[in-house]
Amino acid sequence: MHRLKAESILNPEIRPFIPALNIFLSRLSGIVNSDDPELDFLEDLSELKEQHLVSHVLTMTFLRQRITNGGEEWDICMEPFSAFEGRSERLSIIDIGFENSALQTFFQWFISLCNWESNLISTTPIH
């Protein structure tokens, strides 16, 4: 998956999300490909509004699924899918719909990865 660069994103609403999106995309490696239609919203971040970005992320298919290997469940907040898959003998994917607590935990993790200071304009003090 490609890395997004904050300096190339002209939309200041989206800049704080770039670090979170990069980690998010790296954690999805192996379960979502870079050409996956679910990632089409990343094509033009300059036109995207904050609420649409959040909506796209929170409605991705993997959030409606429980992915397990025996008794162990994959948690995007804890590790990349590729690491989980690498030690798995047999993956089981069950569509469970959206669970509020799991969605809330994911969203808190995602928001914690954002750089809210990237929106600030740096200025040089005048003496």
XYZ file of C-alpha atoms in Angstrom:
127
model
C 0.000 0.000 0.000
C 1.220 3.498 -0.712
C 1.926 6.072 1.987
C 0.020 9.321 2.096
C 1.964 12.530 2.705
C 0.411 15.371 4.688
C 2.259 18.037 2.729
C 0.674 16.823 -0.505
C -2.837 17.160 0.937
C -4.096 20.666 0.363
C -7.314 20.153 2.296
C -6.509 21.207 5.881
C -9.501 19.232 7.178
C -7.846 15.990 6.116
C -4.208 16.619 7.112
C -4.621 15.507 10.747
C -5.865 12.135 9.528
C -2.818 11.313 7.381
C -0.778 9.581 10.134
C -3.864 7.585 11.165
C -4.613 6.617 7.564
C -1.031 5.462 6.982
C -1.070 3.218 10.048
C -4.606 2.077 9.204
C -3.569 1.130 5.657
C -0.463 -0.708 6.853
C -2.587 -2.696 9.333
C -4.985 -3.677 6.527
C -2.199 -5.052 4.348
C -3.127 -8.578 3.360
C -6.850 -8.193 3.872
C -7.412 -5.174 1.639
C -5.440 -4.499 -1.558
C -4.477 -0.993 -2.661
C -6.846 -1.322 -5.638
C -9.789 -2.339 -3.435
C -12.891 -0.241 -4.245
C -13.341 0.417 -0.521
C -10.206 2.565 -0.701
C -11.378 4.673 -3.640
C -12.054 7.560 -1.262
C -8.266 7.962 -0.924
C -7.912 8.864 -4.607
C -8.782 12.524 -4.119
C -8.348 13.599 -0.522
C -8.240 17.257 -1.574
C -11.998 17.136 -2.256
C -12.942 14.971 0.719
C -14.558 16.437 3.841
C -13.678 15.179 7.309
C -17.100 13.615 7.917
C -16.928 11.709 4.624
C -13.466 10.358 5.395
C -14.635 9.158 8.815
C -17.781 7.672 7.277
C -15.750 5.748 4.666
C -13.366 4.378 7.279
C -16.127 3.388 9.716
C -18.140 1.509 7.105
C -15.360 -0.694 5.753
C -16.209 -4.375 5.461
C -13.599 -5.660 7.918
C -15.371 -3.785 10.733
C -18.431 -6.009 10.206
C -16.386 -9.180 10.368
C -14.880 -11.276 13.103
C -11.646 -12.791 11.815
C -10.325 -15.593 13.971
C -7.694 -18.299 14.079
C -8.834 -20.888 16.559
C -9.679 -18.885 19.674
C -7.645 -15.823 18.716
C -9.347 -12.849 17.088
C -7.594 -10.282 14.870
C -7.682 -6.762 16.253
C -6.515 -3.999 13.902
C -5.690 -1.861 16.945
C -3.141 -4.437 18.099
C -1.407 -5.725 14.972
C -1.333 -5.763 11.169
C -3.528 -8.350 9.488
C -0.473 -9.763 7.721
C 1.142 -10.623 11.097
C -2.038 -12.321 12.306
C -2.446 -14.180 9.031
C 1.223 -15.230 9.081
C 0.821 -17.232 12.263
C -2.626 -18.552 11.413
C -3.223 -22.069 10.257
C -6.812 -21.531 9.269
C -8.651 -18.231 9.264
C -12.343 -18.019 9.912
C -14.255 -14.923 8.776
C -17.784 -14.397 10.074
C -20.000 -11.462 9.166
C -21.299 -10.147 12.486
C -22.627 -6.748 11.464
C -21.544 -3.624 13.276
C -20.995 -3.977 17.012
C -21.141 -0.631 18.786
C -18.438 -1.402 21.350
C -15.997 -2.749 18.746
C -16.700 0.186 16.435
C -16.205 2.653 19.275
C -12.913 1.018 20.297
C -11.675 1.115 16.712
C -12.718 4.748 16.259
C -10.983 5.826 19.482
C -7.808 4.070 18.322
C -8.037 5.647 14.863
C -8.599 9.159 16.241
C -5.717 8.729 18.713
C -3.379 8.268 15.727
C -4.314 11.617 14.191
C -2.002 14.607 14.386
C -4.318 17.439 15.373
C -1.436 19.924 15.382
C -0.773 19.440 11.672
C -3.620 21.829 10.988
C -1.897 24.712 12.709
C -0.210 27.354 10.605
C 3.306 27.967 11.778
C 4.172 31.584 12.152
C 7.325 33.430 13.003
C 6.926 35.846 15.881
C 7.462 39.476 15.045
C 9.887 41.325 17.375
